[in-house]
Amino acid sequence: MMARRLVIAGICLAVLIAAVAIVLDQMAKPGATSAQSPPSSSSSQGATPSGAGTSTSGSTASGAEGSGTGTGGTETNGTGNDDGGGSGPSTAKPLEVLPPVTATPTGLPAPSAPAPLITGALPAAGSASGEMVDGWPDGVLTLPSGTTIGSTSVSTSGNILQVTADGILAKPRAEVLDFFRQSLVSHGFWSEEAPAAQDAVAARFVRGTDSVTVSVSTTGTGSSRFQLLGSLHTTAG
């Protein structure tokens, strides 16, 4: 009998141990803990409803003070750094945009061409030695006094009268060139230097589309020899 009781007692003890192990295992699982939490929380709120209200009010007041402090910090940051906070006035200069051009600028008007110095029908082409050729424009081109004429000629091309002349006179080169300069400038020509051969001086005279070139050199006897080439526009067709 005694042995039977011990066996029964051992079986009961084993069952008890197994039951306790099962209960501890269920309590150790996360689902069991979270399932028990709400009743505890509800019990706590139900036990002290007025206390919870007081605590909430205190937290709200504390939160309001914290919020005010935080706002103040933000305002300080905004005034201290315009670019970062963005609450202060911007110091960046706006882009300057040029107004559109409403009219095309214009320069000075081109000068009108001067009127021709010679008019009427052009002379027939010809040349002469030792004298002035027929049709020479002596109203525009005159030769220095005391000139020994070598040759003169005229020719035409459309409305252009071309003239040539050469002569010798006992005067310095500069004086001969100055005579032509004064004579042609009085008719509206302006002068500029022109290429010349060795031991010679030259000038080019221009008036609109008219041009005259004079070159002066020194002869073996010390006299001056000039050569003239001119191109004059006329109204003839």
mmCIF file of C-alpha atoms in Angstrom:
data_model
loop_
_atom_site.group_PDB
_atom_site.id
_atom_site.type_symbol
_atom_site.label_atom_id
_atom_site.label_comp_id
_atom_site.label_asym_id
_atom_site.label_seq_id
_atom_site.Cartn_x
_atom_site.Cartn_y
_atom_site.Cartn_z
ATOM 1 C CA MET A 1 0.000 0.000 0.000
ATOM 2 C CA MET A 2 2.802 2.331 0.919
ATOM 3 C CA ALA A 3 4.472 1.841 -2.440
ATOM 4 C CA ARG A 4 1.247 2.519 -4.294
ATOM 5 C CA ARG A 5 0.759 5.782 -2.447
ATOM 6 C CA LEU A 6 4.246 6.914 -3.298
ATOM 7 C CA VAL A 7 3.630 6.186 -6.966
ATOM 8 C CA ILE A 8 0.365 8.161 -6.925
ATOM 9 C CA ALA A 9 2.027 11.015 -5.077
ATOM 10 C CA GLY A 10 4.819 11.106 -7.690
ATOM 11 C CA ILE A 11 2.335 11.200 -10.543
ATOM 12 C CA CYS A 12 0.436 14.054 -8.917
ATOM 13 C CA LEU A 13 3.644 15.977 -8.321
ATOM 14 C CA ALA A 14 4.666 15.505 -11.971
ATOM 15 C CA VAL A 15 1.276 16.787 -13.171
ATOM 16 C CA LEU A 16 1.535 19.811 -10.877
ATOM 17 C CA ILE A 17 5.011 20.612 -12.113
ATOM 18 C CA ALA A 18 3.837 20.346 -15.732
ATOM 19 C CA ALA A 19 0.879 22.665 -15.042
ATOM 20 C CA VAL A 20 3.117 25.250 -13.379
ATOM 21 C CA ALA A 21 5.512 25.084 -16.330
ATOM 22 C CA ILE A 22 2.642 25.652 -18.774
ATOM 23 C CA VAL A 23 1.425 28.694 -16.796
ATOM 24 C CA LEU A 24 4.906 30.246 -16.625
ATOM 25 C CA ASP A 25 5.391 29.656 -20.364
ATOM 26 C CA GLN A 26 2.118 31.464 -21.191
ATOM 27 C CA MET A 27 3.073 34.401 -18.959
ATOM 28 C CA ALA A 28 6.460 34.720 -20.661
ATOM 29 C CA LYS A 29 4.888 35.177 -24.180
ATOM 30 C CA PRO A 30 4.430 38.867 -25.477
ATOM 31 C CA GLY A 31 0.753 38.284 -26.279
ATOM 32 C CA ALA A 32 -0.009 37.440 -22.680
ATOM 33 C CA THR A 33 1.741 40.579 -21.371
ATOM 34 C CA SER A 34 0.063 42.954 -23.841
ATOM 35 C CA ALA A 35 -3.288 41.339 -23.217
ATOM 36 C CA GLN A 36 -2.968 42.026 -19.519
ATOM 37 C CA SER A 37 -1.829 45.628 -19.955
ATOM 38 C CA PRO A 38 -5.182 47.261 -20.909
ATOM 39 C CA PRO A 39 -7.026 46.053 -17.798
ATOM 40 C CA SER A 40 -4.232 47.432 -15.640
ATOM 41 C CA SER A 41 -4.321 50.763 -17.454
ATOM 42 C CA SER A 42 -8.103 50.935 -17.317
ATOM 43 C CA SER A 43 -8.023 50.102 -13.659
ATOM 44 C CA SER A 44 -5.542 52.872 -13.023
ATOM 45 C CA GLN A 45 -7.636 55.444 -14.885
ATOM 46 C CA GLY A 46 -10.816 54.327 -13.218
ATOM 47 C CA ALA A 47 -9.203 54.549 -9.791
ATOM 48 C CA THR A 48 -8.038 58.132 -10.116
ATOM 49 C CA PRO A 49 -10.103 60.079 -12.695
ATOM 50 C CA SER A 50 -9.658 63.443 -11.009
ATOM 51 C CA GLY A 51 -5.947 62.884 -10.583
ATOM 52 C CA ALA A 52 -5.592 62.112 -14.241
ATOM 53 C CA GLY A 53 -7.381 65.340 -15.138
ATOM 54 C CA THR A 54 -5.080 67.384 -12.904
ATOM 55 C CA SER A 55 -2.010 65.699 -14.352
ATOM 56 C CA THR A 56 -3.199 66.432 -17.910
ATOM 57 C CA SER A 57 -3.778 70.086 -17.099
ATOM 58 C CA GLY A 58 -0.323 70.344 -15.649
ATOM 59 C CA SER A 59 1.183 68.706 -18.692
ATOM 60 C CA THR A 60 -0.723 71.093 -20.970
ATOM 61 C CA ALA A 61 0.541 74.120 -19.101
ATOM 62 C CA SER A 62 4.048 72.803 -19.145
ATOM 63 C CA GLY A 63 3.731 72.064 -22.863
ATOM 64 C CA ALA A 64 2.460 75.601 -23.518
ATOM 65 C CA GLU A 65 5.459 77.080 -21.734
ATOM 66 C CA GLY A 66 7.772 74.809 -23.716
ATOM 67 C CA SER A 67 6.057 75.833 -26.925
ATOM 68 C CA GLY A 68 6.492 79.521 -26.128
ATOM 69 C CA THR A 69 10.139 79.007 -25.450
ATOM 70 C CA GLY A 70 10.554 77.114 -28.717
ATOM 71 C CA THR A 71 8.826 79.904 -30.656
ATOM 72 C CA GLY A 72 11.092 82.496 -29.154
ATOM 73 C CA GLY A 73 14.089 80.477 -30.224
ATOM 74 C CA THR A 74 12.769 80.298 -33.751
ATOM 75 C CA GLU A 75 12.250 84.091 -33.920
ATOM 76 C CA THR A 76 15.788 84.712 -32.713
ATOM 77 C CA ASN A 77 17.145 82.397 -35.365
ATOM 78 C CA GLY A 78 15.045 84.132 -38.049
ATOM 79 C CA THR A 79 16.369 87.622 -37.168
ATOM 80 C CA GLY A 80 19.896 86.390 -36.739
ATOM 81 C CA ASN A 81 20.085 84.662 -40.109
ATOM 82 C CA ASP A 82 17.883 85.998 -42.893
ATOM 83 C CA ASP A 83 18.834 83.275 -45.343
ATOM 84 C CA GLY A 84 18.258 80.321 -42.979
ATOM 85 C CA GLY A 85 15.058 81.371 -41.119
ATOM 86 C CA GLY A 86 13.476 83.283 -43.945
ATOM 87 C CA SER A 87 11.328 85.359 -41.483
ATOM 88 C CA GLY A 88 13.485 88.523 -41.715
ATOM 89 C CA PRO A 89 13.555 90.974 -44.672
ATOM 90 C CA SER A 90 15.629 89.771 -47.609
ATOM 91 C CA THR A 91 18.801 91.750 -48.397
ATOM 92 C CA ALA A 92 19.309 90.249 -51.889
ATOM 93 C CA LYS A 93 19.116 92.865 -54.686
ATOM 94 C CA PRO A 94 16.512 92.197 -57.375
ATOM 95 C CA LEU A 95 17.758 91.481 -60.865
ATOM 96 C CA GLU A 96 17.846 94.543 -63.091
ATOM 97 C CA VAL A 97 16.158 94.000 -66.440
ATOM 98 C CA LEU A 98 16.943 96.430 -69.223
ATOM 99 C CA PRO A 99 13.937 97.816 -71.055
ATOM 100 C CA PRO A 100 13.439 96.543 -74.598
ATOM 101 C CA VAL A 101 14.807 98.605 -77.416
ATOM 102 C CA THR A 102 11.912 100.436 -78.999
ATOM 103 C CA ALA A 103 13.756 101.976 -81.909
ATOM 104 C CA THR A 104 16.870 101.172 -83.869
ATOM 105 C CA PRO A 105 19.508 103.849 -83.257
ATOM 106 C CA THR A 106 20.551 105.655 -86.369
ATOM 107 C CA GLY A 107 23.804 107.441 -87.107
ATOM 108 C CA LEU A 108 24.469 110.546 -89.055
ATOM 109 C CA PRO A 109 22.986 110.549 -92.540
ATOM 110 C CA ALA A 110 25.400 109.812 -95.355
ATOM 111 C CA PRO A 111 26.550 113.000 -97.064
ATOM 112 C CA SER A 112 25.046 113.604 -100.449
ATOM 113 C CA ALA A 113 27.309 113.364 -103.472
ATOM 114 C CA PRO A 114 28.561 116.769 -104.655
ATOM 115 C CA ALA A 115 27.274 118.112 -107.927
ATOM 116 C CA PRO A 116 29.486 117.475 -110.984
ATOM 117 C CA LEU A 117 32.009 120.225 -111.759
ATOM 118 C CA ILE A 118 31.500 119.862 -115.514
ATOM 119 C CA THR A 119 28.236 119.552 -117.390
ATOM 120 C CA GLY A 120 27.073 119.145 -120.925
ATOM 121 C CA ALA A 121 28.270 116.865 -123.668
ATOM 122 C CA LEU A 122 31.633 115.211 -123.253
ATOM 123 C CA PRO A 123 34.387 116.189 -125.701
ATOM 124 C CA ALA A 124 35.789 113.861 -128.276
ATOM 125 C CA ALA A 125 38.876 111.942 -127.277
ATOM 126 C CA GLY A 126 42.122 113.557 -128.369
ATOM 127 C CA SER A 127 45.667 114.523 -127.432
ATOM 128 C CA ALA A 128 48.057 117.392 -128.155
ATOM 129 C CA SER A 129 51.801 118.045 -127.781
ATOM 130 C CA GLY A 130 53.080 121.364 -126.463
ATOM 131 C CA GLU A 131 49.591 122.793 -125.998
ATOM 132 C CA MET A 132 46.218 122.211 -124.360
ATOM 133 C CA VAL A 133 44.051 119.651 -126.114
ATOM 134 C CA ASP A 134 40.548 120.545 -127.270
ATOM 135 C CA GLY A 135 37.977 119.744 -124.608
ATOM 136 C CA TRP A 136 40.363 120.221 -121.675
ATOM 137 C CA PRO A 137 38.339 121.229 -118.560
ATOM 138 C CA ASP A 138 40.291 124.436 -117.895
ATOM 139 C CA GLY A 139 37.531 125.663 -115.579
ATOM 140 C CA VAL A 140 38.495 122.891 -113.120
ATOM 141 C CA LEU A 141 42.099 121.991 -113.909
ATOM 142 C CA THR A 142 44.562 124.789 -114.574
ATOM 143 C CA LEU A 143 48.301 124.480 -115.040
ATOM 144 C CA PRO A 144 50.882 126.664 -113.242
ATOM 145 C CA SER A 145 51.996 129.772 -115.074
ATOM 146 C CA GLY A 146 55.323 129.376 -116.850
ATOM 147 C CA THR A 147 54.685 125.702 -117.612
ATOM 148 C CA THR A 148 56.251 124.231 -120.701
ATOM 149 C CA ILE A 149 53.580 121.760 -121.724
ATOM 150 C CA GLY A 150 54.795 118.374 -122.789
ATOM 151 C CA SER A 151 51.450 116.806 -123.700
ATOM 152 C CA THR A 152 47.773 116.806 -122.785
ATOM 153 C CA SER A 153 44.943 114.388 -123.550
ATOM 154 C CA VAL A 154 41.251 113.730 -122.876
ATOM 155 C CA SER A 155 39.154 110.575 -123.193
ATOM 156 C CA THR A 156 35.721 109.441 -122.127
ATOM 157 C CA SER A 157 34.165 106.341 -120.591
ATOM 158 C CA GLY A 158 30.435 106.569 -119.972
ATOM 159 C CA ASN A 159 29.922 109.723 -117.922
ATOM 160 C CA ILE A 160 33.592 109.918 -116.881
ATOM 161 C CA LEU A 161 36.057 112.363 -118.403
ATOM 162 C CA GLN A 162 39.671 111.238 -118.051
ATOM 163 C CA VAL A 163 42.492 113.753 -118.472
ATOM 164 C CA THR A 164 46.294 113.603 -118.458
ATOM 165 C CA ALA A 165 48.972 116.275 -118.656
ATOM 166 C CA ASP A 166 52.700 116.716 -118.075
ATOM 167 C CA GLY A 167 54.926 119.762 -118.118
ATOM 168 C CA ILE A 168 58.140 121.342 -116.889
ATOM 169 C CA LEU A 169 58.693 124.635 -115.052
ATOM 170 C CA ALA A 170 61.532 126.226 -113.169
ATOM 171 C CA LYS A 171 60.090 125.974 -109.652
ATOM 172 C CA PRO A 172 60.716 123.693 -106.632
ATOM 173 C CA ARG A 173 58.720 120.511 -106.384
ATOM 174 C CA ALA A 174 56.921 121.599 -103.222
ATOM 175 C CA GLU A 175 55.859 124.877 -104.833
ATOM 176 C CA VAL A 176 54.458 123.115 -107.894
ATOM 177 C CA LEU A 177 52.532 120.627 -105.750
ATOM 178 C CA ASP A 178 51.234 123.442 -103.559
ATOM 179 C CA PHE A 179 49.857 125.241 -106.619
ATOM 180 C CA PHE A 180 47.691 122.243 -107.568
ATOM 181 C CA ARG A 181 46.616 121.791 -103.948
ATOM 182 C CA GLN A 182 45.364 125.371 -103.630
ATOM 183 C CA SER A 183 43.654 125.290 -107.018
ATOM 184 C CA LEU A 184 41.803 122.019 -106.425
ATOM 185 C CA VAL A 185 40.884 122.693 -102.793
ATOM 186 C CA SER A 186 39.099 125.827 -103.964
ATOM 187 C CA HIS A 187 36.812 123.550 -106.020
ATOM 188 C CA GLY A 188 35.974 121.346 -103.017
ATOM 189 C CA PHE A 189 38.721 118.728 -103.248
ATOM 190 C CA TRP A 190 40.555 117.459 -100.186
ATOM 191 C CA SER A 191 44.131 116.180 -100.420
ATOM 192 C CA GLU A 192 46.056 113.200 -99.103
ATOM 193 C CA GLU A 193 49.536 111.822 -99.642
ATOM 194 C CA ALA A 194 50.006 109.365 -102.490
ATOM 195 C CA PRO A 195 52.764 106.878 -103.345
ATOM 196 C CA ALA A 196 55.585 108.476 -105.350
ATOM 197 C CA ALA A 197 58.684 107.320 -107.179
ATOM 198 C CA GLN A 198 62.142 107.918 -105.758
ATOM 199 C CA ASP A 199 63.129 111.618 -105.586
ATOM 200 C CA ALA A 200 59.490 112.617 -106.234
ATOM 201 C CA VAL A 201 56.505 113.891 -104.222
ATOM 202 C CA ALA A 202 52.861 113.120 -104.933
ATOM 203 C CA ALA A 203 49.386 113.980 -103.694
ATOM 204 C CA ARG A 204 45.888 112.706 -104.408
ATOM 205 C CA PHE A 205 42.918 115.071 -104.475
ATOM 206 C CA VAL A 206 39.375 113.744 -103.984
ATOM 207 C CA ARG A 207 35.916 115.279 -104.303
ATOM 208 C CA GLY A 208 33.086 112.735 -104.105
ATOM 209 C CA THR A 209 33.734 110.372 -107.029
ATOM 210 C CA ASP A 210 36.202 112.788 -108.681
ATOM 211 C CA SER A 211 39.934 112.297 -108.192
ATOM 212 C CA VAL A 212 43.158 113.935 -109.435
ATOM 213 C CA THR A 213 46.673 112.661 -108.782
ATOM 214 C CA VAL A 214 49.765 114.859 -109.248
ATOM 215 C CA SER A 215 53.362 113.667 -109.048
ATOM 216 C CA VAL A 216 56.339 116.075 -109.189
ATOM 217 C CA SER A 217 59.988 115.130 -109.716
ATOM 218 C CA THR A 218 63.209 117.059 -110.315
ATOM 219 C CA THR A 219 64.860 117.089 -113.738
ATOM 220 C CA GLY A 220 68.588 117.017 -114.397
ATOM 221 C CA THR A 221 68.640 120.786 -114.805
ATOM 222 C CA GLY A 222 66.992 121.424 -111.450
ATOM 223 C CA SER A 223 63.547 122.179 -112.828
ATOM 224 C CA SER A 224 60.373 120.375 -111.773
ATOM 225 C CA ARG A 225 58.437 118.045 -113.957
ATOM 226 C CA PHE A 226 54.836 117.216 -113.081
ATOM 227 C CA GLN A 227 52.524 114.488 -114.298
ATOM 228 C CA LEU A 228 48.767 114.788 -113.805
ATOM 229 C CA LEU A 229 46.053 112.107 -114.080
ATOM 230 C CA GLY A 230 42.431 113.011 -113.421
ATOM 231 C CA SER A 231 38.999 111.340 -113.481
ATOM 232 C CA LEU A 232 35.976 113.674 -113.420
ATOM 233 C CA HIS A 233 32.311 112.648 -113.438
ATOM 234 C CA THR A 234 29.825 114.636 -115.467
ATOM 235 C CA THR A 235 26.088 114.718 -115.981
ATOM 236 C CA ALA A 236 26.414 113.380 -119.510
ATOM 237 C CA GLY A 237 25.126 109.865 -120.216
#
